[in-house]
């Protein structure tokens, strides 16, 4: 096991800058998730760690050794990819032991490690089958087993669950977390799914266009997003954004949202600035509250125990923010916000509906820089 240190890594392909000054310290035994939209550089960073790509500049240390110029095979790490790349003509047992055999590990050691890993993963009864006789989830476990038997200093996993159906993905996600608790091996896990990041990570590294946006534990990432991008990416449905200038009302910085004046719990120096106010869908409630407004919902979606109410944003509150809606890399229109109502009273959800929020739940961002205002 080992810590990993990445210092000022950049990567360019011709004129395309894919990683811009990536630095990160990962503690021994930590589970770190790289998350971000497609093309932000996650796989590239992982490949540089594995030695499958060369950094344009910067250094990588694994377990205190400078591995920047080391061949992949000498780095003592194991990778698990989205496509499991199992050998179709070999049994599960041989697939799992193949890497060790290539390294000249004695047969009895291989047998023992394969048996051990198979037991941990619950695939000991499948050892004599070939990959085509396995389900997707079982194949993914074999791919994990192949990494485990190596007993590496670190695991690097690139979207290992994305070929599985939704149910199996949730199940295998929990299995990987349990495995990490059991083995305690430093792991970097790449995904574009914020829910995987939130549920699995000790720390999340959120990236956009080759730049780290924030490094934090899941709770901090959710409660104190560093900028609009992080705020919109983490959480589902994503945070709602409303634009307003800040004006002065008897010495208190105030915005107007849904036609209501809302006093901000913020410094008076905000007066005169243009800000974007963030409000999570679950922080809008049915019925009256500290700030109450009436709306005609555009659409109400019922999900059983909760309802998503889609609301038109008044012209004056519309933002220019291009928002990426977490998992699907999809942009959400800025003229709509969502209220997520848990077990609302059916009688309250009609043509007109009374909603409210508490200003204490508002997140404030500078409209120009998109950086959170503390
Ligand atoms: N060999 C290459 N030559 C040129 N450009 C490349 C090469 N490999 C990757 N890129 C570009 O680098 C950028 C980052 O790619 P990368 O694979 O790291 O993204 P990613 O974050 O893993 O995305 P995804 O979620 O889609 O897997 C992309 O714009 C991609 O097109
Ligand atoms: Mg990728």
GROMACS .gro file of C-alpha atoms and ligand atoms in nm:
model
  406
    1UNK     CA    1   0.000   0.000   0.000
    2UNK     CA    2   0.115   0.348  -0.069
    3UNK     CA    3   0.028   0.712  -0.090
    4UNK     CA    4   0.030   0.889  -0.425
    5UNK     CA    5   0.162   1.236  -0.494
    6UNK     CA    6   0.084   1.416  -0.818
    7UNK     CA    7   0.272   1.743  -0.869
    8UNK     CA    8   0.197   2.000  -1.138
    9UNK     CA    9   0.108   1.747  -1.404
   10UNK     CA   10   0.010   1.888  -1.744
   11UNK     CA   11  -0.079   1.707  -2.063
   12UNK     CA   12  -0.116   1.850  -2.410
   13UNK     CA   13  -0.196   1.681  -2.739
   14UNK     CA   14  -0.065   1.921  -3.001
   15UNK     CA   15  -0.243   2.248  -2.926
   16UNK     CA   16  -0.506   2.079  -2.706
   17UNK     CA   17  -0.442   2.125  -2.336
   18UNK     CA   18  -0.607   1.830  -2.161
   19UNK     CA   19  -0.463   1.864  -1.809
   20UNK     CA   20  -0.362   2.200  -1.670
   21UNK     CA   21  -0.145   2.189  -1.360
   22UNK     CA   22  -0.296   1.893  -1.177
   23UNK     CA   23  -0.163   1.852  -0.820
   24UNK     CA   24  -0.297   1.614  -0.558
   25UNK     CA   25  -0.175   1.430  -0.250
   26UNK     CA   26  -0.347   1.100  -0.178
   27UNK     CA   27  -0.298   0.936   0.160
   28UNK     CA   28  -0.211   0.571   0.202
   29UNK     CA   29  -0.534   0.371   0.197
   30UNK     CA   30  -0.751   0.657   0.076
   31UNK     CA   31  -1.036   0.609  -0.175
   32UNK     CA   32  -1.031   0.908  -0.410
   33UNK     CA   33  -1.282   0.960  -0.690
   34UNK     CA   34  -1.214   1.174  -0.999
   35UNK     CA   35  -1.545   1.299  -1.133
   36UNK     CA   36  -1.639   1.540  -1.407
   37UNK     CA   37  -1.810   1.563  -1.745
   38UNK     CA   38  -1.693   1.373  -2.050
   39UNK     CA   39  -1.360   1.495  -2.187
   40UNK     CA   40  -1.245   1.675  -1.869
   41UNK     CA   41  -0.927   1.467  -1.847
   42UNK     CA   42  -1.010   1.197  -1.588
   43UNK     CA   43  -0.889   0.898  -1.789
   44UNK     CA   44  -0.584   1.089  -1.908
   45UNK     CA   45  -0.476   1.155  -1.549
   46UNK     CA   46  -0.532   0.791  -1.459
   47UNK     CA   47  -0.330   0.672  -1.759
   48UNK     CA   48  -0.045   0.901  -1.660
   49UNK     CA   49  -0.049   0.742  -1.314
   50UNK     CA   50  -0.048   0.397  -1.469
   51UNK     CA   51   0.233   0.487  -1.706
   52UNK     CA   52   0.019   0.431  -2.016
   53UNK     CA   53   0.052   0.799  -2.111
   54UNK     CA   54   0.341   1.034  -2.054
   55UNK     CA   55   0.285   1.366  -1.877
   56UNK     CA   56   0.394   1.677  -2.071
   57UNK     CA   57   0.534   1.810  -1.745
   58UNK     CA   58   0.512   1.739  -1.373
   59UNK     CA   59   0.590   1.438  -1.155
   60UNK     CA   60   0.417   1.138  -1.003
   61UNK     CA   61   0.526   0.959  -0.686
   62UNK     CA   62   0.377   0.630  -0.571
   63UNK     CA   63   0.477   0.503  -0.228
   64UNK     CA   64   0.751   0.764  -0.212
   65UNK     CA   65   0.914   0.649  -0.538
   66UNK     CA   66   0.932   0.884  -0.833
   67UNK     CA   67   0.760   0.678  -1.104
   68UNK     CA   68   0.728   0.959  -1.360
   69UNK     CA   69   0.958   0.786  -1.609
   70UNK     CA   70   0.898   0.430  -1.495
   71UNK     CA   71   0.746   0.162  -1.721
   72UNK     CA   72   0.387   0.059  -1.634
   73UNK     CA   73   0.495  -0.287  -1.524
   74UNK     CA   74   0.738  -0.150  -1.265
   75UNK     CA   75   0.488   0.079  -1.093
   76UNK     CA   76   0.321  -0.189  -0.882
   77UNK     CA   77  -0.034  -0.073  -0.944
   78UNK     CA   78  -0.333  -0.256  -1.090
   79UNK     CA   79  -0.589  -0.108  -1.327
   80UNK     CA   80  -0.952  -0.204  -1.374
   81UNK     CA   81  -1.117  -0.071  -1.688
   82UNK     CA   82  -1.472  -0.027  -1.808
   83UNK     CA   83  -1.419  -0.302  -2.061
   84UNK     CA   84  -1.289  -0.592  -1.862
   85UNK     CA   85  -1.070  -0.732  -2.139
   86UNK     CA   86  -1.084  -1.092  -2.016
   87UNK     CA   87  -0.924  -1.360  -2.232
   88UNK     CA   88  -1.219  -1.550  -2.381
   89UNK     CA   89  -1.032  -1.881  -2.420
   90UNK     CA   90  -0.906  -1.890  -2.059
   91UNK     CA   91  -1.101  -2.000  -1.753
   92UNK     CA   92  -1.175  -1.754  -1.475
   93UNK     CA   93  -0.894  -1.910  -1.272
   94UNK     CA   94  -0.642  -1.861  -1.553
   95UNK     CA   95  -0.769  -1.512  -1.632
   96UNK     CA   96  -0.718  -1.409  -1.272
   97UNK     CA   97  -0.372  -1.562  -1.247
   98UNK     CA   98  -0.249  -1.455  -1.590
   99UNK     CA   99  -0.070  -1.136  -1.484
  100UNK     CA  100   0.113  -1.314  -1.204
  101UNK     CA  101   0.216  -1.598  -1.434
  102UNK     CA  102   0.362  -1.347  -1.679
  103UNK     CA  103   0.568  -1.208  -1.393
  104UNK     CA  104   0.702  -1.551  -1.310
  105UNK     CA  105   0.518  -1.590  -0.979
  106UNK     CA  106   0.537  -1.955  -0.859
  107UNK     CA  107   0.228  -2.162  -0.939
  108UNK     CA  108   0.140  -2.242  -0.577
  109UNK     CA  109   0.145  -1.871  -0.485
  110UNK     CA  110  -0.080  -1.793  -0.782
  111UNK     CA  111  -0.324  -2.070  -0.684
  112UNK     CA  112  -0.345  -1.944  -0.333
  113UNK     CA  113  -0.394  -1.579  -0.425
  114UNK     CA  114  -0.658  -1.666  -0.687
  115UNK     CA  115  -0.845  -1.883  -0.437
  116UNK     CA  116  -0.828  -1.606  -0.181
  117UNK     CA  117  -0.949  -1.332  -0.417
  118UNK     CA  118  -1.225  -1.556  -0.553
  119UNK     CA  119  -1.351  -1.613  -0.200
  120UNK     CA  120  -1.349  -1.242  -0.119
  121UNK     CA  121  -1.546  -1.170  -0.436
  122UNK     CA  122  -1.783  -1.466  -0.402
  123UNK     CA  123  -1.683  -1.619  -0.735
  124UNK     CA  124  -1.507  -1.935  -0.611
  125UNK     CA  125  -1.776  -2.152  -0.775
  126UNK     CA  126  -1.704  -1.993  -1.115
  127UNK     CA  127  -1.331  -2.055  -1.135
  128UNK     CA  128  -1.350  -2.321  -1.406
  129UNK     CA  129  -1.590  -2.133  -1.633
  130UNK     CA  130  -1.493  -1.925  -1.931
  131UNK     CA  131  -1.594  -1.555  -1.954
  132UNK     CA  132  -1.873  -1.615  -2.205
  133UNK     CA  133  -2.053  -1.829  -1.947
  134UNK     CA  134  -2.062  -1.539  -1.698
  135UNK     CA  135  -2.304  -1.252  -1.643
  136UNK     CA  136  -2.181  -0.893  -1.679
  137UNK     CA  137  -2.154  -0.853  -1.305
  138UNK     CA  138  -1.960  -1.176  -1.267
  139UNK     CA  139  -1.718  -1.070  -1.541
  140UNK     CA  140  -1.665  -0.741  -1.364
  141UNK     CA  141  -1.582  -0.931  -1.047
  142UNK     CA  142  -1.329  -1.143  -1.234
  143UNK     CA  143  -1.167  -0.823  -1.361
  144UNK     CA  144  -1.151  -0.698  -1.001
  145UNK     CA  145  -1.011  -1.034  -0.893
  146UNK     CA  146  -0.738  -1.008  -1.152
  147UNK     CA  147  -0.638  -0.675  -0.997
  148UNK     CA  148  -0.660  -0.803  -0.638
  149UNK     CA  149  -0.432  -1.105  -0.691
  150UNK     CA  150  -0.155  -0.869  -0.791
  151UNK     CA  151  -0.157  -0.728  -0.435
  152UNK     CA  152  -0.061  -0.390  -0.577
  153UNK     CA  153   0.031  -0.071  -0.394
  154UNK     CA  154  -0.272   0.099  -0.547
  155UNK     CA  155  -0.579   0.031  -0.760
  156UNK     CA  156  -0.670   0.257  -1.049
  157UNK     CA  157  -1.026   0.207  -1.172
  158UNK     CA  158  -1.170   0.376  -1.479
  159UNK     CA  159  -1.551   0.363  -1.490
  160UNK     CA  160  -1.548  -0.005  -1.396
  161UNK     CA  161  -1.926  -0.019  -1.356
  162UNK     CA  162  -2.050   0.160  -1.665
  163UNK     CA  163  -2.117  -0.160  -1.860
  164UNK     CA  164  -2.352  -0.291  -1.592
  165UNK     CA  165  -2.725  -0.228  -1.574
  166UNK     CA  166  -2.849   0.018  -1.313
  167UNK     CA  167  -2.936  -0.237  -1.044
  168UNK     CA  168  -2.614  -0.431  -1.074
  169UNK     CA  169  -2.420  -0.106  -1.075
  170UNK     CA  170  -2.559  -0.012  -0.734
  171UNK     CA  171  -2.485  -0.359  -0.602
  172UNK     CA  172  -2.129  -0.374  -0.737
  173UNK     CA  173  -2.063  -0.020  -0.618
  174UNK     CA  174  -2.136  -0.135  -0.263
  175UNK     CA  175  -1.915  -0.439  -0.317
  176UNK     CA  176  -1.621  -0.228  -0.427
  177UNK     CA  177  -1.664  -0.006  -0.122
  178UNK     CA  178  -1.674  -0.310   0.106
  179UNK     CA  179  -1.368  -0.450  -0.066
  180UNK     CA  180  -1.186  -0.127  -0.007
  181UNK     CA  181  -1.269  -0.136   0.363
  182UNK     CA  182  -1.144  -0.489   0.380
  183UNK     CA  183  -0.820  -0.451   0.183
  184UNK     CA  184  -0.745  -0.087   0.262
  185UNK     CA  185  -0.554  -0.039  -0.064
  186UNK     CA  186  -0.516   0.316  -0.196
  187UNK     CA  187  -0.767   0.351  -0.478
  188UNK     CA  188  -0.836   0.610  -0.746
  189UNK     CA  189  -1.171   0.562  -0.909
  190UNK     CA  190  -1.285   0.751  -1.218
  191UNK     CA  191  -1.650   0.814  -1.298
  192UNK     CA  192  -1.871   1.078  -1.453
  193UNK     CA  193  -2.151   0.980  -1.217
  194UNK     CA  194  -2.174   1.211  -0.918
  195UNK     CA  195  -2.377   0.956  -0.720
  196UNK     CA  196  -2.092   0.704  -0.745
  197UNK     CA  197  -1.854   0.978  -0.637
  198UNK     CA  198  -2.070   1.078  -0.340
  199UNK     CA  199  -2.135   0.724  -0.218
  200UNK     CA  200  -1.786   0.579  -0.257
  201UNK     CA  201  -1.528   0.851  -0.203
  202UNK     CA  202  -1.327   0.948   0.100
  203UNK     CA  203  -1.245   1.252  -0.110
  204UNK     CA  204  -1.379   1.372  -0.442
  205UNK     CA  205  -1.172   1.554  -0.703
  206UNK     CA  206  -1.411   1.733  -0.935
  207UNK     CA  207  -1.272   1.835  -1.273
  208UNK     CA  208  -1.376   2.046  -1.568
  209UNK     CA  209  -1.178   2.116  -1.886
  210UNK     CA  210  -0.857   1.973  -1.739
  211UNK     CA  211  -0.875   2.186  -1.426
  212UNK     CA  212  -0.948   2.072  -1.072
  213UNK     CA  213  -1.252   2.264  -0.948
  214UNK     CA  214  -1.258   2.140  -0.590
  215UNK     CA  215  -1.107   1.868  -0.373
  216UNK     CA  216  -1.321   1.778  -0.072
  217UNK     CA  217  -1.503   1.503   0.113
  218UNK     CA  218  -1.855   1.435  -0.020
  219UNK     CA  219  -2.031   1.623   0.259
  220UNK     CA  220  -1.824   1.938   0.213
  221UNK     CA  221  -1.863   1.916  -0.163
  222UNK     CA  222  -2.240   1.912  -0.118
  223UNK     CA  223  -2.266   2.174   0.155
  224UNK     CA  224  -1.997   2.415   0.047
  225UNK     CA  225  -1.944   2.393  -0.329
  226UNK     CA  226  -1.655   2.616  -0.436
  227UNK     CA  227  -1.820   2.747  -0.750
  228UNK     CA  228  -2.129   2.727  -0.970
  229UNK     CA  229  -1.997   2.430  -1.164
  230UNK     CA  230  -1.952   2.216  -0.853
  231UNK     CA  231  -2.283   2.336  -0.711
  232UNK     CA  232  -2.468   2.227  -1.025
  233UNK     CA  233  -2.282   1.900  -1.070
  234UNK     CA  234  -2.314   1.753  -0.720
  235UNK     CA  235  -2.669   1.667  -0.612
  236UNK     CA  236  -2.967   1.529  -0.800
  237UNK     CA  237  -3.171   1.702  -0.925
  238UNK     CA  238  -2.906   1.972  -0.946
  239UNK     CA  239  -2.907   2.297  -0.754
  240UNK     CA  240  -3.138   2.570  -0.888
  241UNK     CA  241  -2.978   2.899  -0.988
  242UNK     CA  242  -3.148   3.239  -0.982
  243UNK     CA  243  -2.988   3.566  -1.075
  244UNK     CA  244  -3.040   3.895  -0.897
  245UNK     CA  245  -2.862   4.221  -0.827
  246UNK     CA  246  -2.807   4.289  -0.458
  247UNK     CA  247  -2.962   4.609  -0.325
  248UNK     CA  248  -2.979   4.777   0.013
  249UNK     CA  249  -3.289   4.758   0.236
  250UNK     CA  250  -3.233   4.941   0.563
  251UNK     CA  251  -2.869   4.839   0.570
  252UNK     CA  252  -2.935   4.475   0.480
  253UNK     CA  253  -2.819   4.326   0.148
  254UNK     CA  254  -3.132   4.208  -0.027
  255UNK     CA  255  -3.226   4.029  -0.350
  256UNK     CA  256  -3.557   3.980  -0.526
  257UNK     CA  257  -3.653   3.620  -0.598
  258UNK     CA  258  -3.990   3.517  -0.741
  259UNK     CA  259  -4.105   3.875  -0.683
  260UNK     CA  260  -4.026   3.860  -0.309
  261UNK     CA  261  -3.761   4.062  -0.135
  262UNK     CA  262  -3.523   3.829   0.044
  263UNK     CA  263  -3.280   3.960   0.306
  264UNK     CA  264  -2.943   3.786   0.271
  265UNK     CA  265  -2.743   3.668   0.568
  266UNK     CA  266  -2.431   3.814   0.413
  267UNK     CA  267  -2.195   4.108   0.428
  268UNK     CA  268  -2.330   4.453   0.334
  269UNK     CA  269  -2.041   4.479   0.088
  270UNK     CA  270  -2.246   4.263  -0.148
  271UNK     CA  271  -2.475   4.558  -0.224
  272UNK     CA  272  -2.439   4.660  -0.588
  273UNK     CA  273  -2.302   4.324  -0.701
  274UNK     CA  274  -2.468   4.087  -0.942
  275UNK     CA  275  -2.499   3.746  -0.786
  276UNK     CA  276  -2.636   3.403  -0.861
  277UNK     CA  277  -2.836   3.253  -0.579
  278UNK     CA  278  -2.835   2.874  -0.548
  279UNK     CA  279  -3.121   2.684  -0.389
  280UNK     CA  280  -3.135   2.306  -0.377
  281UNK     CA  281  -3.463   2.147  -0.496
  282UNK     CA  282  -3.507   1.977  -0.157
  283UNK     CA  283  -3.484   2.313   0.020
  284UNK     CA  284  -3.809   2.432  -0.137
  285UNK     CA  285  -4.109   2.319   0.069
  286UNK     CA  286  -4.483   2.304   0.010
  287UNK     CA  287  -4.680   2.556   0.215
  288UNK     CA  288  -4.583   2.880   0.384
  289UNK     CA  289  -4.239   2.940   0.537
  290UNK     CA  290  -3.982   3.214   0.595
  291UNK     CA  291  -4.007   3.325   0.229
  292UNK     CA  292  -4.335   3.227   0.067
  293UNK     CA  293  -4.440   3.253  -0.297
  294UNK     CA  294  -4.729   3.140  -0.513
  295UNK     CA  295  -4.675   2.975  -0.848
  296UNK     CA  296  -4.851   2.795  -1.128
  297UNK     CA  297  -4.631   2.490  -1.179
  298UNK     CA  298  -4.542   2.404  -1.537
  299UNK     CA  299  -4.530   2.035  -1.460
  300UNK     CA  300  -4.559   1.805  -1.162
  301UNK     CA  301  -4.387   1.465  -1.170
  302UNK     CA  302  -4.486   1.213  -0.911
  303UNK     CA  303  -4.222   0.965  -0.796
  304UNK     CA  304  -4.431   0.805  -0.526
  305UNK     CA  305  -4.296   0.937  -0.200
  306UNK     CA  306  -4.183   1.264  -0.356
  307UNK     CA  307  -4.286   1.505  -0.627
  308UNK     CA  308  -4.076   1.714  -0.861
  309UNK     CA  309  -4.248   2.043  -0.932
  310UNK     CA  310  -4.112   2.233  -1.236
  311UNK     CA  311  -4.143   2.610  -1.208
  312UNK     CA  312  -4.095   2.890  -1.459
  313UNK     CA  313  -3.826   3.132  -1.347
  314UNK     CA  314  -3.932   3.498  -1.367
  315UNK     CA  315  -3.746   3.682  -1.644
  316UNK     CA  316  -3.549   3.895  -1.397
  317UNK     CA  317  -3.412   3.586  -1.217
  318UNK     CA  318  -3.291   3.392  -1.520
  319UNK     CA  319  -2.920   3.317  -1.527
  320UNK     CA  320  -2.680   3.289  -1.819
  321UNK     CA  321  -2.510   2.994  -1.655
  322UNK     CA  322  -2.467   2.697  -1.887
  323UNK     CA  323  -2.535   2.418  -1.647
  324UNK     CA  324  -2.426   2.062  -1.679
  325UNK     CA  325  -2.673   1.833  -1.512
  326UNK     CA  326  -2.451   1.580  -1.331
  327UNK     CA  327  -2.459   1.225  -1.459
  328UNK     CA  328  -2.594   1.278  -1.807
  329UNK     CA  329  -2.371   1.564  -1.919
  330UNK     CA  330  -2.695   1.730  -2.013
  331UNK     CA  331  -2.765   2.099  -1.996
  332UNK     CA  332  -3.067   2.206  -1.801
  333UNK     CA  333  -3.262   2.508  -1.929
  334UNK     CA  334  -3.213   2.814  -1.711
  335UNK     CA  335  -3.578   2.922  -1.732
  336UNK     CA  336  -3.689   2.631  -1.514
  337UNK     CA  337  -3.622   2.533  -1.157
  338UNK     CA  338  -3.728   2.224  -0.966
  339UNK     CA  339  -3.882   2.193  -0.623
  340UNK     CA  340  -3.846   1.847  -0.470
  341UNK     CA  341  -4.132   1.796  -0.230
  342UNK     CA  342  -4.115   1.498   0.004
  343UNK     CA  343  -4.457   1.350   0.084
  344UNK     CA  344  -4.651   1.669   0.004
  345UNK     CA  345  -5.015   1.697   0.098
  346UNK     CA  346  -5.200   1.607  -0.225
  347UNK     CA  347  -5.455   1.884  -0.170
  348UNK     CA  348  -5.175   2.140  -0.175
  349UNK     CA  349  -5.060   2.042  -0.525
  350UNK     CA  350  -5.308   2.200  -0.761
  351UNK     CA  351  -5.311   2.456  -1.037
  352UNK     CA  352  -5.174   2.709  -0.792
  353UNK     CA  353  -4.930   2.607  -0.531
  354UNK     CA  354  -4.776   2.777  -0.231
  355UNK     CA  355  -4.405   2.717  -0.186
  356UNK     CA  356  -4.147   2.850   0.053
  357UNK     CA  357  -3.780   2.839   0.141
  358UNK     CA  358  -3.552   2.947   0.419
  359UNK     CA  359  -3.290   3.209   0.320
  360UNK     CA  360  -3.044   3.024   0.546
  361UNK     CA  361  -3.031   2.756   0.273
  362UNK     CA  362  -2.929   2.994  -0.005
  363UNK     CA  363  -2.586   2.960  -0.167
  364UNK     CA  364  -2.439   3.278  -0.310
  365UNK     CA  365  -2.207   3.301  -0.611
  366UNK     CA  366  -2.051   3.591  -0.794
  367UNK     CA  367  -2.231   3.613  -1.130
  368UNK     CA  368  -1.913   3.693  -1.322
  369UNK     CA  369  -1.645   3.477  -1.161
  370UNK     CA  370  -1.897   3.203  -1.065
  371UNK     CA  371  -1.703   3.158  -0.738
  372UNK     CA  372  -1.889   3.098  -0.412
  373UNK     CA  373  -1.926   3.399  -0.182
  374UNK     CA  374  -1.847   3.287   0.172
  375LIG     N1  375  -0.448   1.035  -2.777
  375LIG     C1  376  -0.517   1.150  -2.780
  375LIG     N2  377  -0.494   1.244  -2.874
  375LIG     C2  378  -0.562   1.361  -2.876
  375LIG     N3  379  -0.655   1.394  -2.784
  375LIG     C3  380  -0.682   1.306  -2.688
  375LIG     C4  381  -0.614   1.180  -2.679
  375LIG     N4  382  -0.662   1.114  -2.570
  375LIG     C5  383  -0.754   1.195  -2.515
  375LIG     N5  384  -0.767   1.310  -2.585
  375LIG     C6  385  -0.857   1.423  -2.553
  375LIG     O1  386  -0.829   1.462  -2.422
  375LIG     C7  387  -0.948   1.504  -2.356
  375LIG     C8  388  -0.962   1.431  -2.225
  375LIG     O2  389  -0.985   1.295  -2.251
  375LIG     P1  390  -1.012   1.190  -2.135
  375LIG     O3  391  -1.021   1.057  -2.198
  375LIG     O4  392  -0.910   1.209  -2.029
  375LIG     O5  393  -1.153   1.239  -2.083
  375LIG     P2  394  -1.246   1.175  -1.968
  375LIG     O6  395  -1.261   1.280  -1.864
  375LIG     O7  396  -1.193   1.044  -1.927
  375LIG     O8  397  -1.385   1.163  -2.042
  375LIG     P3  398  -1.495   1.040  -2.043
  375LIG     O9  399  -1.583   1.064  -1.924
  375LIG    O10  400  -1.568   1.064  -2.171
  375LIG    O11  401  -1.421   0.911  -2.038
  375LIG     C9  402  -1.061   1.482  -2.454
  375LIG    O12  403  -1.092   1.604  -2.515
  375LIG    C10  404  -1.003   1.384  -2.552
  375LIG    O13  405  -1.060   1.400  -2.679
  376LIG    MG1  406  -1.261   0.847  -1.950
   0.00000   0.00000   0.00000
